[in-house]
Amino acid sequence: MGSPANERGRKKDEGPIHNVFLSPFWIASHETTWDMYELFLNGSNETRKANRGDVDLGVDAVSSATTPYVNYNQKGFPVINITQYAASQFCKWLTAKTGNYYRLPTEAEWEYASRGGVFSAYSFGNNIKNSGAFAWHKGNSSGTIKRIKLKKPNQYGLYDMHGNAAEWVLDSYDPKAYIERTMTVNNPIIIRKNLYPRVVRGGSYKDNAQSLRSASRGFSSSAWKKRDPQVPKSLWWHTDARHVGFRVVRPFATPNKKQQAEYWVKPKKEY
Amino acid sequence: MKRKQKKRYSRRTFIEQASKLAAASVILSHLPARQKKTNSIEGEIKVAVVGCGGRGTGAAAQAIEADKDVRIVALSDVFLDQAQDCLSSLKEKYSESDQLGISRERIFTGFGSYKSAIDLADVVILTTPPAFRPQHFEYAVKKNKHVFMEKPVATDVAGIKKIIKSSKIAREKKLNVVVGLQRHYQKNYQTLYKKIKQGKVGHIVSGQVYWNSGGVWVRPRKKNQTELEYQMRNWYYFNWLCGDHIVEQHIHNIDVANWFIGSVPVSAQGMGGREVRKGKDHGQIFDHHFVEFTYPNGEVVSSQCRHQKGCMNRVEETFQTTRGNFTLNGGGEGIIKNNRGRTLYEHNSTNDLNPYQQEHNDLFGAIKVGKYLYDDTKRGVEATMTAILGRMATYTGQVVSWDDALSLNHSLVPDLRSLKDNAPVNPNSRGEYPVPVPGITTYR
């Protein structure tokens, strides 16, 4: 995990390189789309409790989202502008609906999946010039998000790991996270109480190709809700994160209920 | 509609009156047209919040952040729990702050409580459901308060007339008034407005404005609620309280059409109904409206607003001009193209200030130095009335002219004293409320 000091575009928070052991998992081949997310969003009743957000879905006490502030929620396009909590609640809903345990990936799982088994800057090597065949970025997106699966997948059959929507993972962002990892770490994850900053990975259609590298780390900020005029602010929607989506993972070994709960993102009111 | 009424508020005289009265003309919008002196405030600026829901609490927070001398001194709401939630949210956000000056005896509840709160303040924030805005604004102006009030400013024509009357007095008293049509305080809108007025792509011939989304919250009936309390809690779905979503929400986009064209429409015609959202807790409002607004020089603006889940969302304004087109939205985008499709300007909003904060920064900035700079009442009234005109068109299925609409004595909001009062609309035995029917619904 992490990148070598001489990788082009590398930032300090990507080092040092260290070994990580991960338990086996499946990861979605593409970013979660609006058609998937709207099953969760619209399938629920719309009653809300005292404050914005918490709604009884009738399924395993999963709460559902209020309606979005996003234009062009078209089928086949990644769902964007949702909070990390909303993404996690989708996983929880999916778990309740299917009986299989789904959650957001950890930062380490995400990076492993993105690399496609090779240790270069991108799954397709180090040459940024090849990025156009695999990724939507600032240079080829004309500033808009694209339908999923229009570019080539990586060696694991995963589409749009580099670019299109940046993707939520479970971890809180710590620029110094890797420094203490001197020995092989087992399924690393960093969860802190602060709502910001938390990690998004893979870069987006708005970023330069260099920010799409497998080791590149993005993170959230309160500015992503700056145009929410209410207090408390929405638990579910960002107003200024139209470049951020997510994909789901399913651990190969299903953890017990208590362990499952540890990987659900906790709601945190923002005032 | 019959043309027999006296045209006390004809479109032309309405505009003349309004523009004579406006300190800042529509064209200059929020910019200081004339700088006049008003009473300056020494030391702390006392603020009262009337209407303590999520938006009222948000506006209070923006006021606190606008100036360190702002002190929230009183809260008023019909419901105690709302006022308490508001206070605890503010305390959560500003725990160390001395900008919260609210003790328990400065929380006022009930229909008449706005008076006690307003009396204590220099500036008032009016953020109840829009039905009560005319009454609250009237009192605030009477008591010489500067005002931030949310859009829309009324739900009916009677309310519009009351606001116009109070606006005149506010102007005479040089009270700053900001209306929460925050697109006027948003950089992409301001920049494109300037460029369009400079004639970058000629003048507007037509436009389409949209607020198509999945809709908003529902608060189901609870046991022990009086009919009036139920309606007040679930206010979005009752016309007298909300004005329907064409007025409550789509007003933002309709306002942009008025702003960029530089006029209010001559007439409206349209269609609408309840296709999907027609459950027990969905009161009376439509879930979609489509209106054509015709402007004085023949410009036509199509307005769409939809509250239906699972459909494509779009909240945006786009216009065709004699030499190209342009598109804007609240997400900070703004793009001008010529009629060959070439982009002439594309706005980058990365460093733009949040417009909800900007409107408070501007208001409190003026108040602090004792300047009279802001009078948003004209556009607040015009945008609200335009949206009401659109609603009249979709409810009746007729062409409705601006002049006719304004001459009506269209009044939805009763004078309320207590939650035990009769509600202005009531459900039938199946729990259904009267819903407007095009071709049958009329206004007199």
XYZ file of C-alpha atoms in Angstrom:
715
model
C 0.000 0.000 0.000
C 1.192 3.487 -0.787
C 3.481 4.749 -3.555
C 7.236 5.011 -4.070
C 8.811 8.422 -3.525
C 9.653 8.727 -7.207
C 6.139 8.107 -8.543
C 5.038 11.056 -10.689
C 2.475 13.198 -8.910
C 3.026 11.377 -5.636
C 2.134 13.191 -2.426
C 3.628 12.790 1.019
C 0.507 11.164 2.496
C 1.034 8.144 0.221
C 4.132 6.963 2.034
C 5.905 5.047 3.170
C 5.020 1.932 1.201
C 4.001 -0.858 3.527
C 2.635 -4.389 3.488
C -1.012 -5.004 4.220
C -2.800 -8.294 4.732
C -6.412 -8.313 3.579
C -9.089 -10.924 4.139
C -10.744 -11.992 0.895
C -13.637 -9.888 -0.413
C -15.755 -9.244 -3.472
C -15.984 -5.711 -4.788
C -18.597 -4.336 -7.205
C -17.386 -4.178 -10.799
C -18.804 -0.662 -11.160
C -19.817 2.404 -9.223
C -23.310 2.295 -7.694
C -25.758 3.776 -10.200
C -28.807 5.961 -9.756
C -31.115 3.096 -10.746
C -29.676 1.004 -7.925
C -29.640 3.802 -5.399
C -33.178 4.959 -6.188
C -34.535 1.563 -5.245
C -33.284 2.363 -1.785
C -34.227 6.024 -1.950
C -37.749 5.719 -3.293
C -38.751 2.308 -2.080
C -39.073 3.602 1.431
C -41.906 5.475 2.955
C -40.994 9.089 3.351
C -41.907 9.850 6.902
C -39.280 11.574 8.870
C -38.671 11.935 12.531
C -38.041 15.132 14.358
C -34.877 16.034 12.518
C -34.009 15.710 8.899
C -32.808 12.322 7.931
C -33.883 9.548 10.157
C -36.665 7.669 8.488
C -38.004 4.264 9.306
C -37.663 2.071 6.266
C -39.466 -0.868 7.722
C -36.473 -3.061 6.911
C -34.259 -3.933 9.808
C -34.458 -0.377 11.128
C -32.448 1.050 8.259
C -33.129 4.716 7.779
C -33.554 6.157 4.340
C -32.563 9.344 2.605
C -34.366 12.557 1.858
C -34.528 13.530 -1.795
C -31.493 14.783 -3.636
C -30.066 18.023 -4.769
C -28.587 16.587 -7.935
C -29.403 17.269 -11.557
C -29.533 14.527 -14.168
C -29.916 11.416 -12.032
C -29.940 9.209 -15.092
C -30.023 5.457 -15.170
C -26.624 3.897 -15.705
C -24.795 6.893 -14.271
C -23.046 6.827 -10.896
C -24.997 8.218 -7.953
C -23.138 11.299 -6.717
C -23.288 14.066 -4.122
C -24.339 11.657 -1.381
C -22.722 11.548 2.030
C -20.548 8.694 3.258
C -23.343 7.909 5.727
C -25.885 7.684 2.899
C -23.590 5.349 0.957
C -23.218 3.172 4.039
C -26.982 3.162 4.625
C -27.449 1.934 1.064
C -25.146 -0.989 1.941
C -27.132 -1.635 5.083
C -30.377 -1.609 3.113
C -28.860 -3.931 0.517
C -27.787 -6.262 3.304
C -31.295 -6.294 4.751
C -32.846 -6.874 1.346
C -30.513 -9.621 0.124
C -29.383 -11.344 3.296
C -25.745 -10.902 2.224
C -23.509 -8.520 4.092
C -22.433 -5.453 2.097
C -20.468 -2.438 3.216
C -18.169 0.293 1.898
C -14.596 -0.805 1.174
C -11.782 0.079 3.510
C -9.131 2.342 2.042
C -6.740 -0.615 1.841
C -9.287 -2.853 0.104
C -10.010 -0.123 -2.369
C -6.345 0.363 -3.238
C -5.780 -3.372 -3.605
C -8.745 -3.606 -5.980
C -7.595 -0.597 -7.981
C -4.100 -1.959 -8.562
C -5.402 -5.020 -10.390
C -2.461 -7.057 -9.203
C 0.314 -4.779 -10.451
C 2.392 -2.301 -8.510
C 2.438 0.595 -10.940
C 0.879 4.025 -10.607
C -2.210 2.873 -12.473
C -3.554 -0.604 -13.162
C -2.523 -0.037 -16.785
C 1.088 0.884 -15.962
C 2.924 4.110 -15.308
C 2.278 5.875 -18.576
C -0.272 8.604 -18.081
C -0.781 8.718 -21.848
C -2.654 5.423 -21.696
C -5.148 6.805 -19.208
C -7.691 7.695 -21.900
C -8.514 4.054 -22.597
C -9.228 3.303 -18.935
C -10.412 6.447 -17.223
C -12.527 9.590 -17.332
C -10.574 12.576 -16.059
C -10.345 16.300 -16.571
C -8.589 15.866 -19.889
C -11.306 13.823 -21.599
C -14.569 14.227 -19.664
C -15.525 17.782 -20.760
C -16.413 18.321 -17.144
C -19.280 15.862 -16.850
C -19.722 12.504 -15.188
C -20.138 9.572 -17.550
C -22.198 6.426 -17.819
C -20.502 3.481 -16.094
C -18.386 0.932 -17.957
C -17.563 3.027 -21.006
C -13.815 2.529 -20.511
C -11.765 -0.681 -20.256
C -11.796 -2.554 -16.934
C -8.655 -3.357 -14.955
C -7.146 -6.846 -14.580
C -9.760 -7.728 -11.943
C -12.637 -6.750 -14.244
C -13.345 -3.536 -12.329
C -14.513 -0.479 -14.238
C -13.835 3.186 -13.498
C -11.602 2.592 -10.483
C -9.503 5.400 -11.923
C -11.686 8.454 -12.464
C -15.343 9.103 -13.298
C -16.729 9.331 -9.740
C -14.294 9.503 -6.833
C -15.372 6.815 -4.362
C -16.144 6.812 -0.680
C -14.257 4.377 1.512
C -14.715 3.775 5.229
C -11.556 5.430 6.528
C -11.055 8.800 8.102
C -8.290 10.722 6.420
C -4.991 10.935 8.263
C -2.073 12.209 6.174
C 0.326 10.434 8.523
C -1.588 7.156 8.651
C 1.095 5.094 6.947
C 4.046 6.338 8.971
C 3.348 4.087 11.940
C 2.828 1.005 9.809
C 6.325 -0.460 10.117
C 5.261 -4.121 9.972
C 2.609 -5.870 7.903
C -0.769 -4.621 9.045
C -3.829 -6.787 9.170
C -6.979 -5.344 7.527
C -6.137 -1.749 8.447
C -8.900 0.784 8.948
C -9.002 4.173 10.621
C -12.360 5.315 11.950
C -12.532 8.597 13.831
C -15.451 10.568 15.125
C -14.805 13.708 13.107
C -17.076 13.981 10.099
C -14.284 15.583 8.077
C -11.938 14.729 6.515
C -12.791 11.242 5.316
C -11.196 9.459 2.419
C -12.393 9.305 -1.174
C -10.340 7.346 -3.698
C -9.693 7.065 -7.391
C -10.035 10.715 -8.379
C -12.862 11.917 -10.587
C -13.838 13.326 -13.953
C -12.847 16.719 -12.550
C -9.283 15.784 -11.614
C -6.004 15.650 -13.499
C -5.023 12.130 -14.497
C -2.280 12.094 -11.861
C -4.868 12.314 -9.096
C -6.384 9.093 -10.401
C -3.381 6.959 -9.366
C -4.127 3.885 -7.264
C -2.248 5.341 -4.273
C -3.662 8.865 -4.531
C -5.759 9.879 -1.534
C -8.578 12.407 -1.662
C -10.653 13.567 1.276
C -13.930 15.279 2.140
C -14.458 18.734 3.615
C -17.308 20.720 5.134
C -17.297 22.844 1.972
C -19.065 19.931 0.321
C -22.227 21.006 2.184
C -21.698 24.724 1.908
C -24.958 25.397 0.103
C -27.161 23.480 2.521
C -29.105 26.397 4.027
C -30.547 24.460 6.944
C -29.330 23.647 10.418
C -28.796 20.804 11.157
C -27.495 20.062 7.674
C -28.599 17.043 5.683
C -27.269 13.694 6.824
C -27.760 12.407 3.308
C -26.741 14.893 0.682
C -23.801 17.049 -0.113
C -24.410 20.138 -2.189
C -20.937 20.464 -3.677
C -19.641 16.913 -4.130
C -20.954 16.148 -7.555
C -17.793 14.188 -8.244
C -18.170 11.676 -5.402
C -19.905 8.279 -5.537
C -19.169 4.808 -4.189
C -19.128 1.079 -4.820
C -19.874 -1.766 -2.428
C -17.873 -4.732 -1.145
C -18.948 -8.035 0.307
C -16.437 -9.787 2.578
C -15.907 -13.434 1.635
C -16.382 -14.506 5.231
C -19.523 -12.958 6.677
C -18.675 -11.283 9.967
C -20.921 -11.645 12.993
C -23.579 -9.015 13.743
C -21.387 -7.101 16.120
C -18.513 -6.919 13.660
C -20.941 -5.966 10.905
C -22.153 -3.031 12.935
C -18.604 -1.754 13.402
C -18.374 -1.152 9.675
C -21.610 0.861 9.349
C -20.913 4.553 9.201
C -22.418 6.283 12.228
C -24.702 9.269 11.581
C -23.198 12.509 12.774
C -25.232 15.649 12.975
C -23.682 18.657 11.348
C -24.708 22.110 12.457
C -61.741 35.285 -15.321
C -63.941 38.316 -15.717
C -62.467 41.701 -16.421
C -64.908 43.637 -14.334
C -62.697 44.420 -11.401
C -61.237 47.779 -10.710
C -57.598 47.583 -11.669
C -56.186 49.088 -8.577
C -53.021 47.081 -9.010
C -52.662 46.906 -12.778
C -49.399 45.526 -14.022
C -48.131 48.892 -15.159
C -49.004 50.854 -12.086
C -47.775 47.995 -9.980
C -44.386 48.126 -11.628
C -44.248 51.902 -11.512
C -45.110 51.968 -7.871
C -42.695 49.254 -7.112
C -39.851 50.834 -9.029
C -40.448 54.244 -7.571
C -40.325 52.674 -4.197
C -37.308 50.512 -4.816
C -34.092 51.790 -3.368
C -32.186 49.271 -5.400
C -33.689 48.759 -8.828
C -34.105 45.288 -10.236
C -31.259 45.898 -12.643
C -28.833 46.839 -9.936
C -30.328 44.136 -7.751
C -28.370 43.989 -4.540
C -25.792 46.566 -5.525
C -25.913 49.837 -3.667
C -28.054 52.000 -5.900
C -28.122 54.855 -3.492
C -26.456 54.908 -0.193
C -28.696 56.388 2.381
C -28.266 56.762 6.058
C -30.365 54.753 8.402
C -30.093 54.356 12.129
C -26.747 52.807 12.881
C -26.475 50.317 15.680
C -23.892 50.731 18.392
C -22.358 47.570 19.789
C -24.347 44.408 19.587
C -26.914 43.777 16.867
C -29.919 42.058 18.405
C -31.578 39.461 16.221
C -34.903 37.659 16.686
C -35.822 34.503 14.784
C -39.486 34.069 13.927
C -40.016 30.541 12.638
C -37.531 28.091 14.123
C -37.474 25.171 11.701
C -34.390 23.961 9.865
C -34.252 27.051 7.685
C -34.789 29.494 10.539
C -32.008 27.812 12.487
C -29.787 27.922 9.403
C -30.479 31.621 8.898
C -29.718 32.307 12.569
C -26.365 30.551 12.124
C -25.612 32.607 9.030
C -26.469 35.789 10.918
C -24.105 34.794 13.723
C -21.357 34.168 11.208
C -22.026 37.384 9.322
C -20.831 39.595 12.175
C -19.339 39.013 15.593
C -21.633 41.654 17.083
C -24.743 39.734 16.106
C -26.524 38.332 19.106
C -29.555 36.064 18.818
C -31.807 37.389 21.566
C -35.210 35.820 20.983
C -36.889 32.882 19.296
C -40.518 32.643 18.303
C -42.418 29.667 16.958
C -45.943 28.367 17.161
C -44.450 25.168 18.599
C -42.268 25.015 21.694
C -40.406 21.899 20.533
C -39.337 23.638 17.323
C -37.956 26.594 19.248
C -36.149 24.259 21.652
C -34.645 22.228 18.803
C -33.484 25.434 17.204
C -31.810 26.592 20.387
C -30.116 23.263 21.033
C -28.821 23.127 17.449
C -27.390 26.621 17.783
C -25.837 25.723 21.122
C -24.328 22.649 19.528
C -22.778 24.784 16.832
C -21.757 27.768 18.934
C -21.215 26.305 22.373
C -18.461 28.733 23.334
C -20.089 31.694 21.745
C -21.479 34.700 23.540
C -23.563 35.370 20.444
C -26.429 33.349 21.868
C -28.267 35.546 24.299
C -31.387 33.487 24.710
C -32.642 32.662 28.123
C -35.730 30.567 28.653
C -37.985 33.558 29.011
C -36.929 34.737 25.566
C -38.442 31.760 23.790
C -41.922 32.775 22.733
C -44.523 30.316 21.509
C -47.948 30.507 19.928
C -49.442 32.351 16.984
C -49.053 35.802 18.523
C -45.553 35.217 19.854
C -43.801 36.903 16.947
C -44.620 40.278 18.442
C -42.748 39.691 21.685
C -39.697 38.377 19.838
C -39.650 41.171 17.264
C -39.968 43.815 19.981
C -36.624 42.727 21.453
C -34.608 42.933 18.247
C -32.868 45.299 15.841
C -33.077 42.788 13.009
C -35.614 40.027 12.496
C -35.365 36.773 10.600
C -38.762 35.716 9.219
C -38.652 32.024 8.371
C -42.057 30.564 9.153
C -44.102 28.871 6.430
C -44.901 31.647 3.928
C -48.562 32.048 4.938
C -47.538 34.173 7.913
C -44.929 36.341 6.212
C -47.235 39.293 5.376
C -48.410 39.549 8.989
C -44.910 39.231 10.428
C -43.326 41.619 7.949
C -46.019 44.207 8.620
C -45.303 44.125 12.332
C -41.520 44.146 11.916
C -41.720 47.230 9.721
C -44.148 48.917 12.094
C -41.582 48.388 14.843
C -38.718 49.761 12.691
C -36.786 46.525 12.322
C -34.430 45.546 9.526
C -35.552 42.275 7.982
C -34.264 39.080 6.479
C -37.233 37.125 5.192
C -37.406 33.894 3.296
C -39.127 33.421 -0.007
C -41.955 33.214 -0.938
C -43.324 36.318 0.751
C -46.970 35.211 0.638
C -49.247 32.404 -0.533
C -52.136 34.504 -1.855
C -52.923 37.844 -3.485
C -54.157 39.362 -0.235
C -50.756 38.588 1.272
C -48.973 40.123 -1.719
C -50.919 43.353 -1.265
C -50.076 43.477 2.397
C -46.383 43.003 1.640
C -46.482 45.788 -0.973
C -48.016 48.119 1.578
C -45.437 47.273 4.231
C -42.615 47.572 1.690
C -43.535 51.204 1.080
C -43.303 51.954 4.752
C -40.018 50.048 5.053
C -38.625 52.211 2.269
C -39.776 55.404 3.897
C -38.170 54.275 7.128
C -35.001 53.142 5.298
C -35.122 49.659 6.719
C -32.858 47.175 4.971
C -34.828 44.192 3.684
C -33.209 41.090 2.216
C -35.383 38.354 0.716
C -33.959 34.840 0.528
C -33.875 34.584 -3.248
C -30.231 33.764 -2.849
C -29.451 33.353 -6.539
C -29.166 37.155 -6.585
C -26.279 36.796 -4.152
C -24.592 33.988 -6.070
C -21.574 34.766 -8.221
C -22.421 32.698 -11.313
C -25.805 34.424 -11.574
C -24.355 37.888 -11.018
C -21.608 37.335 -13.579
C -23.879 35.942 -16.279
C -26.412 38.675 -15.659
C -23.781 41.300 -16.341
C -22.600 39.566 -19.498
C -26.105 39.060 -20.866
C -27.033 42.694 -20.203
C -23.861 43.745 -22.016
C -25.349 42.005 -25.032
C -22.889 39.144 -25.266
C -25.443 36.972 -27.104
C -28.199 39.478 -27.894
C -31.462 39.553 -25.995
C -33.653 36.798 -24.585
C -36.418 35.372 -26.746
C -37.445 32.368 -24.686
C -36.488 30.239 -21.725
C -37.138 27.092 -19.735
C -36.924 27.020 -15.983
C -37.054 23.828 -13.931
C -37.421 22.501 -10.425
C -37.999 18.841 -11.085
C -37.199 16.636 -8.106
C -38.461 13.823 -5.964
C -40.264 16.144 -3.545
C -39.863 16.934 0.119
C -40.624 15.543 3.569
C -44.015 14.396 4.875
C -45.065 14.603 8.512
C -47.938 12.184 9.068
C -50.826 12.916 11.367
C -50.283 12.093 15.013
C -52.777 11.250 17.671
C -54.010 14.147 19.773
C -53.216 16.733 17.111
C -55.939 19.216 16.354
C -56.692 19.551 12.641
C -54.922 22.892 12.629
C -51.828 21.527 14.356
C -51.642 18.667 11.856
C -51.754 21.112 8.975
C -49.173 23.384 10.575
C -46.773 20.459 11.097
C -47.342 18.967 7.649
C -47.520 22.438 6.164
C -45.961 21.739 2.785
C -49.114 20.017 1.552
C -51.620 22.787 2.303
C -52.067 25.646 -0.105
C -52.886 28.287 2.456
C -49.635 27.554 4.303
C -47.255 26.676 1.494
C -48.703 28.024 -1.733
C -47.957 24.720 -3.499
C -44.423 23.837 -4.582
C -44.646 26.048 -7.650
C -44.689 28.954 -5.191
C -42.670 27.562 -2.302
C -39.759 26.087 -4.269
C -39.984 26.767 -7.992
C -40.132 30.488 -7.199
C -36.319 30.496 -7.368
C -36.305 29.577 -11.038
C -39.282 31.766 -11.952
C -37.529 34.661 -10.235
C -34.508 34.140 -12.491
C -36.760 34.488 -15.559
C -38.178 37.783 -14.246
C -34.695 38.992 -13.337
C -32.972 38.244 -16.618
C -35.884 39.358 -18.810
C -36.302 42.467 -16.682
C -40.050 42.308 -16.257
C -42.936 40.341 -14.837
C -45.139 38.337 -17.211
C -48.291 39.656 -18.815
C -50.069 36.331 -18.501
C -49.743 32.646 -17.734
C -51.394 29.477 -18.954
C -50.588 25.939 -18.002
C -51.541 22.540 -16.715
C -50.882 20.424 -13.694
C -52.259 17.823 -11.347
C -51.646 15.006 -8.881
C -50.430 11.910 -10.659
C -48.294 10.109 -8.107
C -48.297 11.918 -4.818
C -51.876 11.629 -3.655
C -51.728 9.800 -0.364
C -53.441 10.636 2.884
C -50.709 12.912 4.116
C -50.315 14.716 0.813
C -52.995 17.321 1.489
C -54.010 19.372 -1.511
C -51.041 20.360 -3.596
C -50.252 19.181 -7.124
C -47.224 17.029 -7.841
C -46.542 18.730 -11.179
C -47.145 22.044 -12.919
C -46.212 23.199 -16.398
C -46.725 26.873 -17.118
C -46.049 29.171 -20.052
C -45.352 32.708 -18.921
C -45.649 35.359 -21.622
C -43.632 38.536 -21.076
C -44.360 42.054 -22.431
C -42.062 41.854 -25.464
C -43.364 38.448 -26.443
C -40.709 36.395 -24.690
C -42.120 33.070 -23.516
C -40.748 31.137 -20.556
C -41.819 27.549 -19.920
C -41.736 26.592 -16.301
C -41.728 22.999 -15.095
C -41.870 21.839 -11.530
C -42.362 18.249 -10.523
C -42.342 16.358 -7.244
C -42.275 12.768 -8.450
C -39.795 10.153 -7.377
C -37.771 8.052 -9.767
C -37.855 10.683 -12.526
C -34.961 12.767 -13.764
C -34.134 15.638 -11.487
C -33.323 19.013 -12.893
C -33.120 22.339 -11.088
C -31.891 24.854 -13.610
C -32.674 27.820 -15.843
C -31.856 28.049 -19.527
C -32.602 30.804 -22.054
C -32.422 31.237 -25.810
C -31.303 34.604 -27.111
C -31.093 36.275 -30.498
C -27.469 35.172 -30.868
C -27.080 32.122 -28.634
C -28.158 30.658 -25.317
C -27.164 30.391 -21.675
C -27.775 28.060 -18.750
C -27.474 28.569 -15.008
C -28.067 26.621 -11.833
C -27.747 26.836 -8.081
C -24.883 24.366 -8.257
C -22.674 27.211 -9.414
C -22.719 26.478 -13.106
C -23.152 29.206 -15.697
C -22.432 28.800 -19.375
C -22.981 31.073 -22.381
C -22.875 29.687 -25.913
C -23.244 31.350 -29.280
C -25.692 29.983 -31.834
C -23.020 27.770 -33.337
C -22.645 25.936 -30.046
C -19.321 27.512 -29.178
C -18.799 28.242 -25.473
C -18.230 31.948 -24.914
C -18.109 31.854 -21.134
C -18.079 29.135 -18.528
C -18.219 30.052 -14.879
C -15.832 28.480 -12.399
C -17.505 28.502 -8.989
C -14.717 26.845 -6.973
C -13.968 29.899 -4.863
C -17.446 31.419 -4.786
C -18.969 32.196 -1.421
C -22.022 30.288 -0.292
C -24.899 32.588 -1.361
C -26.849 31.887 1.841
C -23.951 33.321 3.798
C -23.394 36.154 1.348
C -26.920 37.524 1.745
C -26.434 37.764 5.502
C -22.942 39.237 5.196
C -24.340 41.963 2.971
C -27.363 42.692 5.155
C -25.475 42.877 8.438
C -22.623 44.751 6.805
C -25.049 47.511 5.818
C -26.839 47.565 9.156
C -23.627 47.803 11.092
C -22.442 50.951 9.354
C -25.894 52.506 9.367
C -26.402 52.366 5.615
C -29.597 51.710 3.742
C -28.521 49.475 0.880
C -30.917 46.578 0.493
C -34.494 46.472 -0.580
C -35.319 43.100 -2.094
C -39.067 43.535 -1.627
C -39.769 44.363 -5.257
C -38.292 41.177 -6.618
C -39.645 39.195 -3.665
C -43.162 40.411 -4.405
C -42.809 40.020 -8.166
C -41.393 36.504 -8.011
C -44.003 35.378 -5.490
C -46.831 36.901 -7.502
C -45.537 35.371 -10.733
C -45.515 31.944 -9.112
C -49.028 32.499 -7.723
C -50.100 33.511 -11.234
C -48.687 30.230 -12.527
C -50.562 28.318 -9.840
C -53.807 30.061 -10.748
C -53.255 29.021 -14.363
C -52.637 25.353 -13.540
C -55.470 25.174 -10.997
C -58.042 26.750 -13.314
C -56.831 25.634 -16.739
C -57.447 29.180 -17.980
C -55.198 31.938 -19.267
C -54.723 34.270 -16.331
C -53.441 37.792 -16.826
C -51.254 39.544 -14.306
C -53.677 42.438 -14.048
C -56.667 40.184 -13.440
C -54.838 38.110 -10.869
C -53.741 41.154 -8.926
C -57.217 42.640 -8.910
C -58.607 39.587 -7.142
C -59.308 39.492 -3.488
C -57.746 36.034 -3.315
C -57.217 35.253 0.337
C -56.318 31.863 1.828
C -54.922 32.659 5.251
C -57.260 33.179 8.216
C -56.434 35.122 11.333
C -55.348 32.470 13.825
C -55.052 32.697 17.578
C -54.791 29.129 18.801
C -54.179 25.594 17.583
C -57.781 24.910 18.563
C -59.039 27.350 15.932
C -60.774 25.958 12.871
C -58.454 25.097 10.022
C -59.227 26.916 6.754
C -59.616 23.589 4.905
C -60.957 20.325 6.248
C -60.876 16.711 5.119
C -63.950 14.779 4.028
C -65.040 11.551 5.702
C -62.357 9.597 3.822
C -59.659 11.976 5.063
C -59.227 13.676 1.669
C -58.764 17.399 1.257
C -60.233 19.517 -1.538
C -57.873 19.449 -4.509
C -58.107 22.013 -7.315
C -59.625 20.702 -10.558
C -58.687 22.405 -13.856
C -61.801 23.517 -15.750
C -63.807 23.647 -12.546
C -61.719 25.637 -10.085
C -62.244 29.374 -10.464
C -61.209 32.530 -8.661
C -63.487 35.428 -7.991
